[in-house]
Coordinates of C-alpha atoms in Angstrom, one line a residue:
M1 CA 0.1 0.0 0.2
E2 CA 1.3 3.8 -0.9
H3 CA 1.8 5.9 2.1
N4 CA 3.0 9.4 1.8
M5 CA 4.3 8.9 5.1
F6 CA 4.4 5.8 7.8
C7 CA 4.9 6.4 11.7
Y8 CA 3.5 4.4 14.6
Q9 CA 6.1 5.8 17.3
C10 CA 3.6 7.6 19.8
Q11 CA 0.0 6.7 21.2
E12 CA -2.2 8.6 18.9
T13 CA -1.1 7.5 16.3
A14 CA -3.9 7.1 13.4
G15 CA -6.2 4.3 14.1
C16 CA -3.8 2.7 16.5
T17 CA -2.0 1.4 13.4
G18 CA -0.1 4.2 11.7
C19 CA -0.3 7.8 10.8
T20 CA -0.1 7.5 6.7
R21 CA -1.1 10.6 5.1
V22 CA -0.3 13.3 8.0
G23 CA 0.9 13.1 11.6
V24 CA -1.9 13.2 14.4
C25 CA 0.7 15.2 16.0
G26 CA 0.6 17.6 13.1
K27 CA 4.0 17.1 11.3
T28 CA 3.3 17.0 7.2
A29 CA 4.8 14.0 4.7
D30 CA 8.2 15.9 4.1
V31 CA 8.8 16.8 7.6
A32 CA 8.6 12.8 8.6
A33 CA 10.4 11.9 5.6
M34 CA 13.6 14.2 6.7
Q35 CA 13.0 13.0 10.3
D36 CA 13.0 9.1 9.4
L37 CA 16.1 10.2 7.3
L38 CA 17.8 12.2 10.0
V39 CA 17.4 8.5 12.2
Y40 CA 18.9 6.7 9.4
V41 CA 21.9 9.0 9.2
T42 CA 22.5 8.6 12.7
K43 CA 22.4 5.2 13.0
G44 CA 25.1 5.3 10.4
L45 CA 27.6 7.3 12.2
S46 CA 26.5 5.4 15.2
A47 CA 27.7 2.3 13.0
V48 CA 30.9 4.0 12.4
T49 CA 31.7 4.9 16.2
T50 CA 31.0 1.8 17.1
A51 CA 33.6 0.5 14.6
L52 CA 36.1 2.9 16.0
R53 CA 35.5 2.1 19.5
A54 CA 36.0 -1.4 18.7
Q55 CA 39.4 -0.5 17.3
G56 CA 40.4 1.0 20.8
L57 CA 39.8 4.8 19.1
P58 CA 38.0 7.2 21.6
V59 CA 35.1 9.1 20.2
E60 CA 34.6 12.9 21.2
Q61 CA 31.9 14.2 23.4
A62 CA 30.8 16.7 20.9
V63 CA 30.0 13.6 18.4
N64 CA 28.2 11.8 21.2
H65 CA 26.0 14.9 21.8
L66 CA 25.1 15.2 18.0
I67 CA 23.9 12.0 18.2
T68 CA 21.6 12.3 21.5
L69 CA 20.3 15.4 20.2
N70 CA 20.0 14.2 16.9
L71 CA 17.6 11.5 18.1
F72 CA 15.7 14.2 20.8
T73 CA 15.2 16.1 17.8
T74 CA 13.3 13.2 16.3
I75 CA 10.8 12.5 19.5
T76 CA 7.2 13.2 18.8
N77 CA 6.4 17.3 18.8
A78 CA 9.7 18.3 19.2
N79 CA 10.6 19.5 15.9
F80 CA 8.4 20.1 12.9
D81 CA 11.1 22.7 11.1
K82 CA 11.9 20.9 7.9
E83 CA 14.9 23.0 7.3
A84 CA 16.1 22.7 10.5
I85 CA 16.2 19.1 10.8
E86 CA 17.8 19.3 7.2
V87 CA 20.8 21.1 8.7
R88 CA 21.1 18.3 11.2
I89 CA 21.2 15.6 8.6
R90 CA 24.1 17.6 6.8
A91 CA 25.9 18.0 10.1
T92 CA 25.8 14.1 10.9
L93 CA 26.9 13.2 7.4
E94 CA 30.1 15.6 7.8
A95 CA 30.8 14.0 11.2
K96 CA 30.7 10.8 9.6
A97 CA 32.8 11.2 6.4
D98 CA 35.5 12.8 9.1
L99 CA 35.2 9.5 11.2
L100 CA 35.0 7.1 8.4
A101 CA 38.7 7.5 7.4
W102 CA 39.8 6.3 10.6
V103 CA 37.7 3.1 9.9
K104 CA 40.0 0.0 9.4
E105 CA 37.4 -2.3 8.4
R106 CA 35.1 -0.5 5.9
E107 CA 33.4 -3.4 4.0
S108 CA 32.3 -4.8 7.4
L109 CA 30.1 -1.2 7.9
P110 CA 26.4 -1.1 7.0
E111 CA 25.4 0.9 3.8
A112 CA 23.8 3.7 6.2
A113 CA 27.6 4.4 7.6
L114 CA 28.7 4.9 4.0
W115 CA 26.3 6.5 2.5
D116 CA 27.5 10.1 1.4
G117 CA 24.1 12.2 1.0
S118 CA 24.1 12.1 -2.8
G119 CA 20.4 11.6 -4.5
D120 CA 17.0 12.6 -3.8
W121 CA 16.6 13.1 0.1
T122 CA 12.6 12.3 0.1
V123 CA 13.5 9.2 -2.6
K124 CA 15.9 7.9 0.1
A125 CA 13.9 8.4 3.1
A126 CA 11.2 6.8 2.0
Q127 CA 13.4 3.6 1.4
V128 CA 15.3 3.7 4.7
G129 CA 12.2 4.3 7.0
V130 CA 9.9 2.0 9.5
L131 CA 8.3 -0.2 6.7
S132 CA 11.9 -1.0 4.8
T133 CA 12.3 -4.3 7.6
E134 CA 9.8 -6.5 5.8
N135 CA 9.6 -8.6 8.9
E136 CA 7.0 -7.4 11.2
D137 CA 8.2 -8.9 14.4
I138 CA 12.1 -8.2 13.3
R139 CA 10.7 -3.9 12.4
S140 CA 8.4 -4.4 15.6
L141 CA 11.5 -5.1 18.4
R142 CA 14.0 -2.8 16.1
E143 CA 11.4 0.3 16.6
L144 CA 10.7 -0.8 20.3
I145 CA 14.5 -0.6 21.0
T146 CA 14.8 2.8 18.8
Y147 CA 12.2 4.3 20.6
G148 CA 13.7 3.3 23.9
L149 CA 16.7 5.0 23.1
K150 CA 15.4 8.0 21.6
G151 CA 13.6 8.4 25.3
L152 CA 17.2 7.7 26.6
S153 CA 18.8 10.4 24.3
A154 CA 16.6 12.7 25.9
Y155 CA 17.6 12.1 29.4
S156 CA 21.6 12.4 28.2
K157 CA 20.6 15.7 26.4
H158 CA 19.5 17.3 29.6
A159 CA 22.4 15.8 31.6
N160 CA 24.9 16.8 29.0
A161 CA 23.5 20.4 29.5
L162 CA 24.3 20.4 32.8
M163 CA 28.1 19.1 32.0
Q164 CA 27.4 15.4 32.8
D165 CA 28.3 12.8 30.6
D166 CA 28.3 8.7 30.8
D167 CA 30.3 7.1 28.5
E168 CA 29.4 3.8 28.8
V169 CA 25.9 5.1 28.2
D170 CA 26.7 6.8 25.1
A171 CA 28.7 3.8 24.1
F172 CA 25.6 1.6 24.3
L173 CA 23.1 3.7 22.8
Q174 CA 25.6 4.0 19.8
R175 CA 25.8 0.1 19.8
A176 CA 22.4 -0.1 20.1
L177 CA 21.2 2.3 17.1
A178 CA 23.7 0.3 15.2
A179 CA 22.5 -2.8 15.8
T180 CA 19.4 -2.0 14.2
L181 CA 20.9 -2.3 10.6
D182 CA 21.9 -5.6 11.1
D183 CA 19.7 -8.2 9.4
G184 CA 22.2 -10.8 11.4
P185 CA 20.6 -10.5 14.9
T186 CA 17.7 -12.9 15.3
A187 CA 14.1 -11.9 17.0
D188 CA 15.4 -13.6 20.5
D189 CA 18.6 -11.7 20.4
L190 CA 16.9 -8.4 19.6
V191 CA 14.8 -9.2 22.7
A192 CA 17.7 -9.5 25.0
L193 CA 18.9 -6.0 23.1
T194 CA 15.5 -4.7 24.6
L195 CA 16.4 -5.6 27.9
E196 CA 19.8 -4.1 28.0
T197 CA 18.3 -1.1 26.6
G198 CA 16.1 -0.5 30.0
K199 CA 19.5 -1.3 32.0
Y200 CA 20.9 2.0 30.4
G201 CA 18.2 3.4 30.7
V202 CA 18.4 2.8 34.2
Q203 CA 21.9 4.1 33.8
G204 CA 20.9 7.0 32.2
M205 CA 18.0 8.1 34.3
A206 CA 20.3 8.1 37.5
L207 CA 22.7 10.1 35.6
L208 CA 20.5 12.8 35.1
D209 CA 19.1 12.6 38.6
K210 CA 22.3 13.2 39.9
A211 CA 22.8 16.4 37.3
N212 CA 19.9 17.8 38.5
I213 CA 20.4 17.3 42.6
G214 CA 24.0 18.3 42.0
A215 CA 22.8 21.5 40.4
Y216 CA 19.8 22.4 41.9
G217 CA 19.6 20.5 45.1
N218 CA 17.1 17.6 46.4
P219 CA 14.0 18.4 45.5
E220 CA 11.6 18.9 48.5
I221 CA 8.0 19.5 49.5
T222 CA 6.9 22.6 47.5
R223 CA 3.4 24.4 47.8
V224 CA 3.1 25.4 43.8
N225 CA 0.7 28.9 43.1
I226 CA -1.3 28.5 40.3
G227 CA -2.6 31.6 39.9
V228 CA -0.8 34.9 38.0
G229 CA 0.9 38.0 39.3
K230 CA 0.4 41.6 37.7
N231 CA 3.9 41.4 35.6
P232 CA 3.9 40.4 32.3
G233 CA 5.2 37.0 31.9
I234 CA 7.4 34.2 30.0
L235 CA 5.9 31.2 30.2
V236 CA 9.0 28.0 29.8
S237 CA 7.6 24.6 28.7
G238 CA 9.3 21.5 28.3
H239 CA 11.6 19.5 30.2
D240 CA 15.4 21.3 30.1
L241 CA 16.0 23.1 33.4
K242 CA 19.1 24.4 32.7
D243 CA 17.4 26.6 29.8
L244 CA 14.8 27.8 33.0
E245 CA 17.9 28.8 35.1
Q246 CA 19.5 30.9 32.4
L247 CA 16.1 32.4 31.7
L248 CA 15.7 33.5 35.1
E249 CA 19.1 34.8 35.8
Q250 CA 18.5 37.2 32.8
T251 CA 15.1 38.3 33.8
Q252 CA 16.5 39.5 37.2
G253 CA 15.2 43.2 37.4
T254 CA 13.4 43.4 34.1
G255 CA 9.7 43.4 35.7
V256 CA 9.1 40.6 33.7
D257 CA 7.7 37.0 35.7
V258 CA 8.6 33.7 34.7
Y259 CA 5.9 30.8 35.1
T260 CA 6.2 27.2 34.0
H261 CA 3.9 25.2 32.2
S262 CA 3.2 21.1 31.6
E263 CA 6.3 19.1 32.3
M264 CA 8.2 22.5 33.6
L265 CA 6.4 22.2 36.7
P266 CA 8.6 19.9 38.8
A267 CA 11.6 23.1 38.6
H268 CA 9.5 24.7 41.4
Y269 CA 10.7 21.6 43.5
Y270 CA 14.3 22.6 43.5
P271 CA 15.7 24.4 46.0
A272 CA 17.9 26.5 43.9
F273 CA 15.2 27.8 41.9
K274 CA 13.4 29.6 45.0
K275 CA 15.8 32.2 45.2
Y276 CA 14.4 33.9 42.1
S277 CA 11.5 36.4 43.4
N278 CA 10.2 36.6 39.8
F279 CA 10.1 32.5 39.4
V280 CA 6.0 33.0 39.9
G281 CA 4.3 29.7 39.5
N282 CA 2.8 27.3 37.1
Y283 CA 0.4 28.6 34.2
G284 CA -2.3 25.7 33.2
N285 CA -2.1 22.0 32.8
A286 CA -0.5 19.1 30.1
W287 CA 1.0 20.3 27.0
W288 CA -2.1 19.4 24.9
K289 CA -4.0 22.2 26.1
Q290 CA -1.6 24.8 25.0
K291 CA -3.5 26.1 22.5
E292 CA -6.1 27.6 24.5
E293 CA -3.4 28.8 27.6
F294 CA -0.9 29.8 25.5
E295 CA -3.3 32.1 24.1
S296 CA -4.3 33.6 27.9
F297 CA -1.1 33.9 28.6
H298 CA -0.3 36.8 26.4
G299 CA 3.2 36.5 26.8
P300 CA 6.3 34.8 25.0
I301 CA 6.5 31.1 25.4
L302 CA 9.8 29.0 25.3
M303 CA 9.7 25.5 24.4
T304 CA 12.6 23.6 25.2
T305 CA 12.1 20.2 24.4
N306 CA 9.1 18.8 23.0
C307 CA 4.8 18.9 23.7
I308 CA 4.9 21.1 20.8
V309 CA 1.2 21.5 19.5
P310 CA 1.5 23.5 15.9
P311 CA 0.6 27.1 17.4
K312 CA -2.8 29.5 16.9
E313 CA -1.8 32.0 14.7
S314 CA -3.2 34.3 17.4
Y315 CA 0.1 33.3 19.3
K316 CA 2.9 31.9 16.8
D317 CA 4.7 35.3 16.7
R318 CA 5.1 34.5 20.7
L319 CA 6.4 31.1 20.2
Y320 CA 10.1 30.7 20.9
T321 CA 12.0 27.6 20.6
T322 CA 15.3 26.5 21.5
G323 CA 17.4 22.9 22.1
A324 CA 15.9 20.2 20.0
A325 CA 12.3 21.6 19.8
G326 CA 11.8 23.3 16.3
F327 CA 9.1 25.0 14.5
P328 CA 8.9 26.5 11.1
G329 CA 8.0 30.7 11.4
C330 CA 9.0 30.5 14.9
K331 CA 12.0 32.1 16.5
H332 CA 14.8 29.5 17.7
I333 CA 17.3 30.3 20.2
T334 CA 20.7 28.7 19.8
G335 CA 23.3 27.6 22.2
G336 CA 24.8 24.0 22.7
V337 CA 26.3 22.5 25.4
G338 CA 27.9 24.7 27.8
E339 CA 27.5 27.9 26.1
K340 CA 25.4 30.7 27.5
K341 CA 22.1 31.3 25.7
D342 CA 20.5 34.7 25.0
F343 CA 17.2 35.4 26.1
S344 CA 17.1 39.1 25.6
A345 CA 14.3 38.9 22.6
L346 CA 12.1 36.9 25.0
I347 CA 12.2 39.5 27.5
E348 CA 11.8 42.9 25.2
H349 CA 9.1 40.6 23.6
A350 CA 7.4 40.2 27.7
K351 CA 7.6 43.9 28.6
K352 CA 5.2 45.0 25.7
C353 CA 2.4 42.4 26.4
A354 CA -0.2 42.2 29.1
P355 CA 0.0 40.2 32.3
P356 CA -1.1 36.8 31.7
E357 CA -4.7 36.1 32.2
E358 CA -6.0 34.4 35.2
I359 CA -7.4 30.8 34.4
E360 CA -7.5 29.3 37.9
T361 CA -6.0 30.2 41.2
G362 CA -4.8 27.9 44.5
E363 CA -1.7 25.4 45.1
I364 CA -0.7 22.0 44.0
V365 CA 1.6 20.4 46.2
G366 CA 4.8 18.2 44.4
G367 CA 8.4 17.7 45.6
F368 CA 8.1 13.6 46.6
A369 CA 11.6 12.6 44.5
H370 CA 13.5 9.9 46.2
A371 CA 15.5 11.5 48.8
Q372 CA 11.9 13.1 50.2
V373 CA 10.2 10.1 50.3
L374 CA 12.6 8.5 52.1
A375 CA 13.2 11.3 54.3
L376 CA 9.6 10.3 55.1
A377 CA 10.1 6.3 55.1
D378 CA 9.6 5.8 59.0
Q379 CA 6.5 7.5 58.3
V380 CA 5.0 5.6 55.5
V381 CA 6.2 2.3 56.6
E382 CA 5.2 2.5 59.7
A383 CA 1.5 3.2 57.4
V384 CA 2.1 0.2 55.9
K385 CA 2.7 -1.7 58.7
N386 CA -0.8 -0.8 60.4
G387 CA -3.0 -1.1 57.3
A388 CA -3.4 2.8 57.2
I389 CA -1.6 2.6 53.5
K390 CA -3.0 -0.9 52.1
K391 CA -1.4 -0.2 48.5
F392 CA 0.7 2.3 46.1
V393 CA -0.5 2.8 42.4
V394 CA 2.2 3.8 40.2
M395 CA 0.5 6.5 37.6
A396 CA 3.5 7.9 36.1
G397 CA 3.4 8.9 32.3
C398 CA 1.8 10.8 29.9
D399 CA -1.2 12.9 29.1
G400 CA -2.6 13.3 25.8
R401 CA -5.6 14.6 23.8
V402 CA -7.9 11.3 23.6
K403 CA -11.1 11.3 25.4
S404 CA -10.0 7.9 26.4
R405 CA -7.8 9.2 28.7
N406 CA -10.3 10.3 31.5
Y407 CA -10.3 7.0 32.7
Y408 CA -7.2 7.9 34.3
T409 CA -9.2 10.9 36.3
E410 CA -11.8 8.2 37.1
F411 CA -9.6 5.6 38.2
A412 CA -8.2 8.3 40.9
K413 CA -11.3 9.4 41.8
A414 CA -12.5 5.7 42.5
L415 CA -9.1 4.4 44.4
P416 CA -9.8 2.9 48.2
R417 CA -9.0 6.1 50.5
D418 CA -6.4 3.6 52.0
T419 CA -4.3 3.9 48.5
V420 CA -1.7 6.4 47.9
I421 CA -0.3 7.5 44.0
L422 CA 3.1 7.6 43.1
T423 CA 3.5 9.5 40.0
A424 CA 6.0 11.5 37.7
G425 CA 5.6 13.2 33.9
C426 CA 2.5 14.9 32.9
A427 CA 0.3 12.2 33.3
K428 CA -0.5 13.4 37.1
Y429 CA -2.4 16.7 35.3
K430 CA -5.2 14.2 35.4
Y431 CA -5.5 14.1 39.3
N432 CA -2.9 16.3 40.5
K433 CA -5.8 19.2 41.3
L434 CA -8.6 16.8 42.5
D435 CA -9.2 16.7 46.6
L436 CA -7.9 12.9 47.3
G437 CA -6.8 14.2 50.7
D438 CA -4.2 12.6 52.9
I439 CA -3.3 9.6 55.0
G440 CA -1.9 10.6 58.7
G441 CA -0.6 13.6 56.6
I442 CA 0.9 11.5 53.8
P443 CA -0.6 13.4 50.7
R444 CA -2.6 10.8 48.6
V445 CA -1.0 12.2 45.3
L446 CA 3.1 12.0 45.3
D447 CA 4.6 13.7 42.8
A448 CA 7.9 12.8 42.0
G449 CA 8.4 15.2 39.2
Q450 CA 9.2 14.8 35.2
C451 CA 8.8 11.8 33.0
N452 CA 12.4 11.2 33.6
D453 CA 11.8 11.0 37.6
S454 CA 10.2 8.3 37.5
Y455 CA 13.8 6.9 38.3
S456 CA 12.7 8.0 41.6
L457 CA 9.8 6.0 41.8
A458 CA 12.1 2.7 41.0
V459 CA 14.3 3.9 44.2
I460 CA 11.5 4.5 46.2
A461 CA 10.1 0.7 45.5
L462 CA 13.4 -0.7 45.7
K463 CA 14.2 0.8 49.2
L464 CA 10.4 -0.4 50.1
K465 CA 11.7 -3.9 48.8
E466 CA 14.7 -3.6 51.1
V467 CA 13.0 -2.4 54.3
F468 CA 10.5 -5.0 53.9
G469 CA 12.7 -7.7 53.7
L470 CA 11.4 -9.0 50.7
D471 CA 13.1 -11.1 47.7
D472 CA 11.3 -9.8 44.7
I473 CA 9.8 -6.1 43.8
N474 CA 6.7 -7.7 42.5
D475 CA 6.0 -8.7 46.3
L476 CA 5.4 -5.1 47.5
P477 CA 1.6 -3.9 47.3
I478 CA 2.4 -1.9 44.7
V479 CA 0.4 -1.9 41.4
Y480 CA 1.5 -0.2 37.8
N481 CA -1.0 1.4 36.1
I482 CA 0.9 3.8 33.4
A483 CA -0.4 6.2 30.8
W484 CA 1.9 6.2 28.0
Y485 CA 2.5 8.8 24.9
E486 CA 5.7 8.8 23.4
Q487 CA 9.3 7.6 23.4
K488 CA 10.1 9.0 26.8
A489 CA 7.7 6.5 28.0
V490 CA 9.2 3.8 26.0
I491 CA 12.4 4.2 28.0
V492 CA 10.9 4.1 31.3
L493 CA 8.7 1.2 30.6
L494 CA 11.8 -1.0 29.4
A495 CA 14.0 0.7 32.1
L496 CA 11.2 -1.2 35.1
L497 CA 11.1 -4.3 32.9
Y498 CA 14.7 -4.4 33.2
L499 CA 14.6 -3.9 37.2
G500 CA 12.0 -6.8 37.5
V501 CA 8.9 -5.3 37.6
K502 CA 6.0 -7.2 36.2
N503 CA 2.2 -7.2 35.7
I504 CA 2.3 -3.2 34.4
H505 CA -0.8 -2.2 32.7
L506 CA -0.5 0.3 30.0
G507 CA -2.7 2.6 28.1
P508 CA -4.7 3.9 27.1
T509 CA -3.5 1.8 24.6
L510 CA -1.1 -0.8 24.0
P511 CA 1.6 0.4 21.0
A512 CA 1.1 0.3 17.9
F513 CA 4.7 -0.9 16.9
L514 CA 4.2 -3.9 18.9
S515 CA 3.6 -6.9 16.6
P516 CA 1.0 -9.8 17.8
N517 CA 4.4 -11.7 18.6
V518 CA 6.1 -9.1 19.9
A519 CA 3.4 -8.4 22.3
K520 CA 2.8 -11.9 23.4
V521 CA 6.3 -12.2 24.3
L522 CA 5.7 -9.0 26.8
V523 CA 2.6 -10.5 28.2
D524 CA 4.3 -13.9 28.7
N525 CA 7.4 -12.7 30.2
F526 CA 6.2 -9.8 31.9
G527 CA 2.6 -9.7 32.4
I528 CA 2.3 -6.7 30.5
A529 CA -1.7 -5.8 29.9
G530 CA -4.0 -2.8 28.6
I531 CA -6.6 -1.4 30.8
G532 CA -9.9 -2.0 31.0
T533 CA -13.1 0.0 32.3
V534 CA -12.5 1.6 35.6
E535 CA -14.8 -0.5 37.5
D536 CA -13.1 -4.0 35.7
D537 CA -9.8 -2.5 36.8
M538 CA -10.8 -1.9 40.4
K539 CA -11.6 -5.2 40.7
L540 CA -8.6 -6.9 39.1
F541 CA -6.5 -4.9 41.3
F542 CA -8.3 -4.3 44.9
G543 CA -11.2 -7.1 44.9
E544 CA -14.4 -6.1 45.2
N545 CA -14.1 -3.5 47.8

């Protein structure tokens, strides 16, 4: 069947099978083609760096950073700018050409490592896209690994921005990318590589956790204002804390306030950000509501990473991008690892804008990353032992547009009063403003932070396993009911599988990129399952109560 494009990497892919004309995310077929080509040349470069490492030669950090940023650029809702993606393709081809001269046995390299960029790029993209792997199960596993690596690249990039690197993670990421070009590995080999991806997912998230804490301190219980002030403001969305820090530094004394949006909310939990008096609060909800919320904010918006919804003309001139993010017609703020970004254009723009329109008032509570929860360990353990807390429910992950995601709001409302939600990521916006109360002073929603802070939830679970003297993490009174949307959720899932967590429920639908046979492997070996109705799932998780 002839397609204009083919992409099925996110949960909202058309018909839960694949986008073939235009992405549900809004990307056009020509952008999708260039993203496919960027992934292809990045795999080719990775094959070269892997060969060089096998020869005992070092790979420069700049090359590692190029590869991670390339993958991050292709994550869902990150970059819609065809020209910007083509710039990255050219830079990758140039880097690959320089390194190829050092490879001793070039004949062993895959075609992607040798392609010099000649010919029609659109034609080439159609030849190397997802459907170029004919075997459905091999294709499924290759894409599962690739999407996990895209998620890992996002976390690596954030750590890199804080001057933290892990050569082992970079070497694995490139080796695994190169392996997806190799027709030699069997399905069993690729299943093993999938779990290894989860292993390095844990290592990559630990690196970012270390980087964030080292730069900004341990997150602490914080009440975050969701109202507005009287000054003009800048709204920061996405995930990059370094970008937020630089913006806050540059707005001091300017009369411009700074607000977070969606996944940037957890920045308020870090002690280092509390010194900024113009860091007012969080504006709005999850990423998919941005069209209405960006319009009512009135000031400029900085998108630091993915989660862009194609903007309305009414605020497109106020939308700025940086890092991996991009949208045609929107101003892009440049600056790489270790470089100072110049946000003066946003600040001057903000001064000419009206203050944000108030859309809600009050506060929300967060800051329950691993150090904070472990500081409450005695209280939590006692609550479990005396029966005040019967179960924890991990509801980490992503939010999204589809109405079926209202399941998570209704599920949270229906939970027994002796149940505590552990969350991270924008999935929390489905229930973090509900009045769910507390258990002996312990809030019933413990928000660890961004999607990458799902690592905190794993640390908490492992600590509880130790405290209760259990041999198996699955013996803990923890239910996993995770909402997924894009590739960072994929690496979180693979990390949990590597840690031995079983019986994870994933919704609102299972990934379209899982073939029936690959899905069966996950079901049979790890107990992966979808979601049902709230009523049925309450009975499944909690019995007739």
